[in-house]
XYZ file of C-alpha atoms in Angstrom:
506
model
C 0.000 0.000 0.000
C 1.063 3.580 -0.576
C 1.984 5.531 2.532
C 3.150 9.155 2.513
C 6.702 9.679 3.673
C 7.081 11.250 7.115
C 7.600 15.007 7.091
C 6.338 18.306 8.448
C 2.597 18.539 8.939
C 0.473 21.486 7.849
C -1.988 20.760 10.628
C -4.412 18.711 8.542
C -5.008 15.339 10.166
C -6.054 13.860 6.819
C -3.197 15.199 4.692
C -1.099 12.044 4.963
C -4.007 9.867 3.932
C -4.919 12.197 1.092
C -1.363 12.073 -0.238
C -1.262 8.320 0.263
C -4.190 8.087 -2.141
C -2.229 10.127 -4.668
C 0.045 8.304 -7.163
C 2.983 10.548 -6.294
C 5.074 11.362 -3.235
C 4.868 8.092 -1.342
C 7.117 5.372 0.029
C 6.164 1.728 0.343
C 7.421 1.290 3.866
C 5.973 0.153 7.181
C 8.155 2.713 8.939
C 6.034 5.425 7.331
C 2.801 3.568 8.048
C 3.469 3.250 11.765
C 3.821 7.049 12.080
C 0.166 7.470 11.115
C -2.556 7.931 13.691
C -4.798 4.978 14.447
C -7.579 6.559 12.401
C -5.274 7.063 9.439
C -3.981 3.492 9.691
C -7.546 2.207 9.608
C -8.252 4.265 6.502
C -5.210 2.730 4.803
C -6.331 -0.810 5.605
C -9.941 -0.097 4.623
C -8.644 1.199 1.301
C -6.719 -2.074 0.906
C -9.887 -4.071 1.525
C -12.038 -1.957 -0.804
C -9.466 -1.950 -3.603
C -9.375 -5.748 -3.699
C -13.041 -6.448 -2.966
C -12.543 -7.788 0.557
C -16.022 -7.774 2.131
C -18.297 -9.838 4.341
C -19.513 -13.066 2.741
C -23.131 -13.245 1.678
C -25.542 -15.631 3.374
C -23.368 -16.839 6.251
C -21.279 -15.534 9.125
C -17.631 -16.135 10.024
C -16.169 -15.352 13.441
C -12.544 -14.998 14.522
C -11.682 -15.909 18.118
C -8.316 -14.777 19.387
C -6.782 -13.415 22.564
C -3.540 -11.596 21.637
C -1.983 -12.379 25.029
C -1.404 -15.924 23.787
C 1.431 -14.529 21.651
C 3.534 -13.522 24.634
C 4.621 -17.011 25.675
C 7.904 -18.665 24.791
C 8.729 -22.385 24.807
C 12.467 -21.667 24.686
C 14.912 -20.430 22.067
C 15.713 -23.892 20.717
C 12.164 -25.251 20.815
C 10.431 -25.542 17.413
C 7.069 -24.297 18.710
C 6.998 -20.529 18.268
C 3.828 -18.707 19.380
C 5.260 -15.779 17.376
C 3.716 -17.486 14.340
C 0.368 -16.313 15.737
C 1.597 -12.716 15.715
C 2.549 -13.049 12.042
C -0.798 -14.662 11.223
C -2.739 -11.894 12.929
C -0.739 -9.161 11.225
C -1.247 -10.704 7.779
C -4.993 -11.019 8.345
C -5.209 -7.405 9.474
C -2.973 -6.086 6.690
C -5.172 -7.613 3.998
C -8.307 -6.148 5.597
C -9.839 -9.525 6.428
C -10.914 -8.159 9.796
C -13.791 -6.406 8.006
C -15.179 -9.716 6.771
C -15.670 -11.376 10.172
C -16.951 -10.912 13.698
C -13.894 -10.441 15.912
C -13.871 -11.786 19.468
C -11.294 -11.586 22.242
C -12.300 -14.534 24.456
C -11.615 -14.813 28.158
C -9.309 -17.579 29.397
C -10.943 -20.922 30.138
C -11.579 -21.623 33.803
C -10.166 -24.541 35.776
C -13.621 -26.161 35.885
C -14.054 -25.809 32.121
C -10.746 -27.560 31.495
C -11.709 -30.241 34.030
C -14.657 -31.320 31.871
C -12.049 -33.467 30.104
C -8.753 -33.281 31.999
C -7.993 -34.791 35.394
C -8.040 -32.205 38.163
C -4.783 -33.461 39.637
C -3.056 -32.902 36.299
C -4.605 -29.440 35.916
C -3.517 -28.505 39.428
C 0.036 -29.472 38.458
C -0.164 -27.303 35.323
C -1.536 -24.383 37.272
C 1.243 -24.279 39.834
C 4.362 -25.547 38.025
C 6.965 -22.898 37.123
C 10.603 -22.982 35.988
C 11.490 -21.893 39.521
C 9.687 -24.657 41.454
C 9.828 -27.603 39.040
C 11.622 -30.723 40.222
C 12.510 -33.138 37.377
C 13.237 -35.825 39.957
C 9.631 -35.968 41.140
C 7.603 -38.878 39.825
C 4.673 -36.682 38.842
C 6.925 -34.607 36.577
C 7.482 -37.545 34.233
C 4.034 -39.060 34.804
C 2.409 -35.861 33.564
C 4.454 -35.874 30.346
C 7.264 -33.467 31.259
C 11.000 -33.975 31.039
C 12.564 -36.955 29.310
C 15.278 -36.872 26.653
C 13.364 -34.729 24.165
C 11.611 -32.434 26.684
C 8.891 -31.809 24.097
C 6.712 -30.131 26.694
C 8.908 -27.735 28.664
C 7.838 -25.771 31.715
C 7.886 -22.054 30.971
C 6.678 -18.879 32.649
C 2.976 -18.310 32.088
C 2.223 -21.912 31.141
C -1.191 -21.963 32.842
C -2.134 -18.656 31.255
C -1.113 -19.979 27.841
C -3.245 -23.137 27.997
C -6.199 -21.209 29.438
C -6.054 -18.659 26.626
C -5.966 -20.999 23.642
C -8.537 -23.329 25.207
C -10.838 -20.443 26.060
C -10.744 -19.332 22.430
C -11.777 -22.787 21.160
C -14.617 -22.995 23.681
C -15.783 -19.524 22.693
C -15.664 -20.463 19.006
C -17.732 -23.602 19.654
C -20.255 -21.515 21.597
C -20.622 -19.161 18.633
C -21.560 -22.120 16.461
C -24.040 -23.414 19.033
C -25.848 -20.126 19.520
C -26.113 -19.513 15.784
C -23.944 -16.400 15.722
C -21.461 -18.104 13.392
C -21.508 -20.672 10.635
C -17.710 -20.873 10.601
C -15.651 -20.113 13.720
C -11.851 -19.788 13.641
C -9.246 -20.112 16.412
C -5.741 -20.365 14.991
C -4.216 -20.462 18.475
C -5.917 -23.817 19.177
C -5.596 -27.279 17.683
C -3.271 -28.883 20.249
C -4.302 -32.412 19.425
C -1.749 -34.561 21.297
C -2.648 -33.634 24.890
C -4.080 -36.509 26.911
C -6.550 -36.537 29.764
C -3.786 -36.543 32.365
C -0.569 -35.811 30.464
C 1.128 -33.336 28.166
C 2.402 -34.665 24.853
C 3.955 -33.381 21.641
C 4.064 -29.657 22.540
C 0.430 -29.896 23.740
C -0.659 -29.423 27.350
C -4.457 -29.081 27.227
C -6.562 -30.568 24.448
C -8.745 -27.651 23.401
C -10.171 -29.697 20.526
C -11.659 -32.317 22.846
C -13.130 -29.581 25.032
C -14.713 -27.853 22.021
C -16.135 -31.115 20.651
C -17.610 -31.969 24.056
C -19.366 -28.601 23.984
C -20.606 -29.154 20.417
C -22.053 -32.524 21.467
C -24.466 -30.787 23.828
C -26.522 -29.742 20.798
C -25.280 -31.967 17.962
C -25.852 -35.681 17.532
C -22.676 -36.340 15.558
C -19.415 -34.425 15.201
C -16.763 -35.267 12.611
C -13.169 -34.393 13.522
C -10.677 -34.083 10.649
C -6.937 -33.607 11.148
C -4.494 -32.527 8.401
C -1.485 -32.006 10.657
C 1.571 -34.026 9.613
C 1.285 -35.834 12.961
C -1.485 -38.270 13.892
C -4.277 -36.690 15.943
C -3.874 -39.291 18.667
C -5.129 -37.277 21.640
C -8.519 -36.550 20.089
C -8.913 -40.088 18.783
C -8.131 -41.521 22.204
C -10.520 -39.176 24.001
C -13.520 -40.323 21.960
C -12.529 -43.895 21.204
C -15.466 -45.424 23.079
C -18.348 -43.377 21.685
C -20.079 -43.307 18.330
C -21.088 -39.642 18.394
C -17.611 -38.514 17.304
C -15.738 -39.847 14.302
C -12.074 -38.995 13.853
C -10.322 -38.833 10.463
C -6.583 -38.149 10.427
C -4.210 -37.672 7.477
C -0.581 -37.893 8.627
C 2.895 -39.270 8.130
C 3.322 -42.785 9.462
C 6.582 -44.716 9.486
C 10.165 -44.057 10.496
C 11.831 -40.678 10.850
C 15.317 -39.636 9.699
C 16.859 -41.262 12.786
C 15.032 -44.531 12.177
C 12.642 -43.965 15.063
C 8.851 -44.156 14.631
C 7.618 -40.768 13.461
C 5.825 -39.111 16.376
C 3.498 -40.231 17.893
C 4.021 -43.632 16.240
C 0.294 -44.363 15.941
C -2.315 -44.019 13.217
C -1.835 -46.927 10.838
C -4.744 -47.682 8.547
C -5.744 -50.781 10.499
C -6.236 -48.724 13.675
C -9.992 -48.184 13.686
C -10.711 -47.734 17.378
C -11.519 -50.403 19.968
C -11.519 -54.010 18.785
C -14.252 -55.096 21.208
C -17.345 -55.493 19.013
C -19.583 -54.332 21.870
C -17.712 -50.992 22.154
C -19.688 -48.246 20.438
C -16.509 -46.556 19.268
C -15.453 -49.488 17.103
C -14.934 -48.333 13.521
C -15.239 -44.643 14.366
C -11.554 -43.835 13.787
C -10.192 -43.681 10.253
C -6.461 -43.151 9.777
C -4.739 -42.302 6.497
C -0.991 -43.046 6.873
C 1.254 -41.315 4.336
C 4.922 -41.373 3.376
C 7.334 -38.488 2.875
C 6.976 -36.146 -0.071
C 3.289 -36.319 -0.952
C 2.490 -33.545 -3.442
C -0.428 -31.193 -4.040
C -2.421 -33.190 -6.582
C -2.049 -36.455 -4.691
C -3.120 -34.924 -1.394
C -6.112 -33.082 -2.859
C -7.367 -36.217 -4.614
C -6.875 -38.330 -1.509
C -8.554 -35.819 0.797
C -11.552 -35.283 -1.465
C -12.075 -38.985 -2.115
C -11.839 -40.230 1.457
C -13.353 -37.258 3.262
C -16.293 -37.129 0.875
C -17.025 -40.785 1.556
C -16.773 -40.263 5.322
C -19.152 -37.293 5.329
C -21.657 -39.229 3.231
C -21.466 -42.298 5.455
C -21.335 -40.657 8.887
C -23.646 -37.703 8.116
C -22.239 -35.326 10.778
C -24.128 -32.354 12.183
C -20.919 -30.337 12.698
C -17.267 -30.586 11.663
C -14.050 -29.642 13.462
C -11.035 -29.249 11.148
C -7.532 -29.148 12.612
C -5.337 -27.281 10.116
C -1.845 -28.122 11.343
C 0.562 -26.394 8.957
C 3.497 -28.745 9.492
C 2.149 -30.693 6.510
C 3.451 -27.872 4.275
C 6.580 -28.177 2.198
C 9.614 -26.626 3.861
C 8.391 -27.237 7.400
C 11.064 -27.640 10.052
C 9.630 -30.980 11.221
C 7.283 -32.193 8.464
C 8.341 -33.983 5.288
C 5.445 -33.368 2.908
C 5.583 -31.215 -0.249
C 2.283 -29.341 0.052
C 1.909 -25.757 -1.072
C -0.365 -23.268 0.642
C -3.322 -23.519 -1.741
C -3.313 -27.328 -1.642
C -3.504 -27.162 2.150
C -6.262 -24.580 1.817
C -8.149 -26.864 -0.570
C -9.048 -28.994 2.450
C -10.763 -26.016 4.088
C -12.498 -25.151 0.834
C -13.787 -28.711 0.405
C -15.077 -29.000 3.978
C -16.720 -25.579 3.706
C -18.676 -26.813 0.676
C -20.775 -29.121 2.890
C -22.384 -26.058 4.531
C -22.231 -27.566 8.015
C -21.265 -25.704 11.205
C -17.472 -25.619 11.024
C -14.833 -24.984 13.674
C -11.315 -24.339 12.370
C -8.335 -24.612 14.697
C -4.598 -24.404 14.144
C -2.098 -27.019 15.267
C 1.454 -27.793 14.261
C 3.617 -25.711 11.972
C 7.250 -24.890 12.650
C 8.261 -22.491 9.894
C 6.392 -19.440 11.261
C 6.292 -17.359 8.077
C 4.623 -20.174 6.124
C 2.241 -21.023 8.944
C 1.102 -17.404 8.896
C 0.724 -17.374 5.104
C -1.362 -20.536 5.200
C -3.712 -19.555 7.991
C -4.194 -16.124 6.415
C -5.092 -17.798 3.120
C -7.470 -20.209 4.847
C -9.149 -17.323 6.638
C -9.700 -15.792 3.206
C -11.135 -19.098 1.949
C -13.663 -19.003 4.783
C -14.946 -15.564 3.734
C -14.755 -16.193 -0.038
C -12.004 -13.609 -0.539
C -9.137 -13.743 -3.029
C -5.895 -12.206 -1.835
C -3.279 -10.591 -4.060
C 0.100 -12.286 -4.043
C 2.330 -9.308 -3.199
C 2.233 -8.787 0.546
C 0.889 -5.383 1.672
C 3.776 -3.027 2.284
C 2.204 -1.712 5.499
C 2.588 -5.214 6.979
C 4.579 -5.248 10.237
C 7.472 -7.709 10.197
C 7.471 -7.648 6.399
C 11.154 -8.544 6.520
C 10.202 -11.979 7.916
C 8.709 -12.795 4.508
C 11.377 -11.215 2.290
C 14.406 -12.739 0.634
C 14.467 -15.859 -1.501
C 14.815 -18.184 1.483
C 11.774 -16.551 3.158
C 9.443 -16.628 0.179
C 10.353 -13.489 -1.734
C 7.804 -11.149 -0.134
C 4.760 -12.888 -1.608
C 1.816 -14.703 -0.053
C 2.060 -17.816 -2.215
C 5.712 -18.762 -2.723
C 6.757 -22.134 -4.024
C 7.468 -23.883 -0.742
C 10.030 -26.121 -2.408
C 12.288 -23.187 -3.212
C 14.894 -24.399 -0.736
C 14.303 -28.146 -0.458
C 11.921 -30.656 -1.968
C 11.464 -34.031 -0.268
C 11.573 -37.196 -2.325
C 8.019 -38.373 -2.967
C 7.725 -42.030 -2.044
C 3.916 -42.092 -2.274
C 3.327 -44.037 -5.488
C -0.034 -44.046 -7.225
C -0.399 -47.724 -6.413
C 0.306 -47.092 -2.742
C -2.265 -44.292 -2.542
C -4.870 -46.323 -4.425
C -4.393 -49.126 -1.907
C -4.846 -46.684 0.965
C -8.103 -45.417 -0.518
C -9.319 -48.950 -1.140
C -8.585 -49.956 2.448
C -10.093 -46.754 3.851
C -13.353 -47.311 1.985
C -13.343 -50.925 3.151
C -12.894 -49.715 6.738
C -15.923 -47.472 6.309
C -18.055 -50.537 5.622
C -17.615 -51.499 9.267
C -19.152 -48.221 10.329
C -22.750 -48.740 11.317
C -25.400 -46.268 10.258
C -25.024 -42.829 11.771
C -26.200 -42.992 15.390
C -29.385 -41.133 16.223
C -29.571 -40.045 19.840
C -31.438 -37.529 21.914
C -29.439 -34.322 21.812
C -27.794 -33.584 25.156
C -29.277 -30.276 26.298
C -28.190 -30.652 29.925
C -24.446 -30.383 29.455
C -23.759 -33.939 30.600
C -20.297 -35.339 30.103
C -19.817 -38.158 27.625
C -19.028 -40.511 30.519
C -22.398 -39.674 32.089
C -24.143 -40.153 28.753
C -22.398 -43.495 28.264
C -23.508 -44.688 31.710
C -27.090 -43.660 30.993
C -27.035 -45.462 27.655
C -25.589 -48.589 29.267
C -28.322 -48.495 31.914
C -31.059 -48.098 29.309
C -29.614 -50.886 27.173
C -29.314 -53.144 30.231
C -32.959 -52.484 31.111
C -34.021 -53.156 27.513
C -32.034 -56.389 27.518
C -33.645 -57.466 30.795
C -37.079 -56.663 29.406
C -36.316 -58.733 26.298
C -35.149 -61.641 28.459
C -38.315 -61.379 30.581
C -40.419 -61.497 27.404
C -38.521 -64.566 26.194
C -39.100 -66.327 29.529
C -42.771 -65.364 29.473
C -43.151 -66.625 25.906
C -41.419 -69.886 26.808
C -43.694 -70.361 29.847
C -46.785 -69.645 27.760
C -45.656 -72.192 25.189
C -45.082 -74.824 27.867
C -48.587 -74.304 29.265
C -50.140 -74.591 25.804
C -48.343 -77.870 25.244
C -49.564 -79.193 28.606
C -53.152 -78.277 27.785
C -52.826 -80.000 24.423
C -51.729 -83.417 25.781
C -53.800 -86.107 24.058
C -55.046 -83.682 21.464
C -54.623 -83.763 17.697
C -51.018 -82.729 17.902
C -49.937 -85.794 19.891
C -52.610 -88.453 19.061
C -50.769 -90.070 16.144
C -47.667 -90.629 18.214
C -49.373 -92.827 20.817
């Protein structure tokens, strides 16, 4: 965008903006932009939005749920998780004027009791009080709760409790917006921490905001479909709902060995893992895993996602969808080994959006911050039916983070293989076999469950106990009827002794 160079003012508060709108006497520089007043900055960004047709979508509402304080936390200088990627994402969204297309919300942090709807209270109490100053790696609970170890994936850092409360609160708020009809699509890019377990941290994840949001959605929806496009298996969400049929999980991820010949984290999610094996467990068949090898490309991924996901939606018939958009499945990621470009990743959002179901979008992995930000900005635009120009707005803060050949050349959609492309070992035959097996797995899925919608906010464990009680009573009633029928038959036979039915046998 054009911004007037700093200089003496003639007293007119609008002069800078007026000259910015002129083709002459401007510099394309954020340093000039930041000298403007807040009102003048807003005029610049509104002009950006108007010039490129960025406006609210017609016929549906999108909401953006984000507490900026989540940005201020730091896992450590050498840790791959950088909350700064959220700062870049926010600034890109604002610079393109996408804020004018959505309802913006700054949610409160989640409370202890809200987090305890899924997580063990003892574990939450540990999270709430642990600090770098009081932690003791020698204590048994430290390792039991998923901290420490050789990799130290989940470090203790200042503000840890505040961090987990903020991103979880945003996901809960987004789910609430879907439930009360304020939104058709709700976005929380700070969420999506899919590895956290009920009583343990795992894989950079401390609290599983996805599980909490799905539990809330289940209070008014019969069936929720969870889809995960992170490069890592969505094991925490799958495990949380493995024994119920009201949530189906679908995860696309790398499965196999890593560069050091260890199982790629978390080492689960093969195609034969479909949930519990006990045929009486309602969750049997409600997990579908799509294991992939290194180097999958755009066309392969789009075809695979559309084919399998379309079949799952048709079979399961969900009332709402939660899509985890982990960006470590992009090419050039620090940890991932796929070859996806930004628009191929965004195709997944576009395809899910086409079903016109209540949709919650959350973030997830992604360890090259500039490309995470590009992707989530693009996917925000997909949600509001906006097309973004490729050259990044010059009034974008931190523009230097996107400049230079190694950083994407200052554009929104760089070729993410510009520095390194991974060998693609996903052959057509291999992918066809995966699709064939996935569709075969779907045959084991019974018809979509129809249940009374939970309006009382019961937990899934409470619902499961109620259903078991009802089924037990129905079974007892059926057994009573069988005994009564057998007794009635015996009496009829006794009354019929010597009658026509037995006369010829005497």
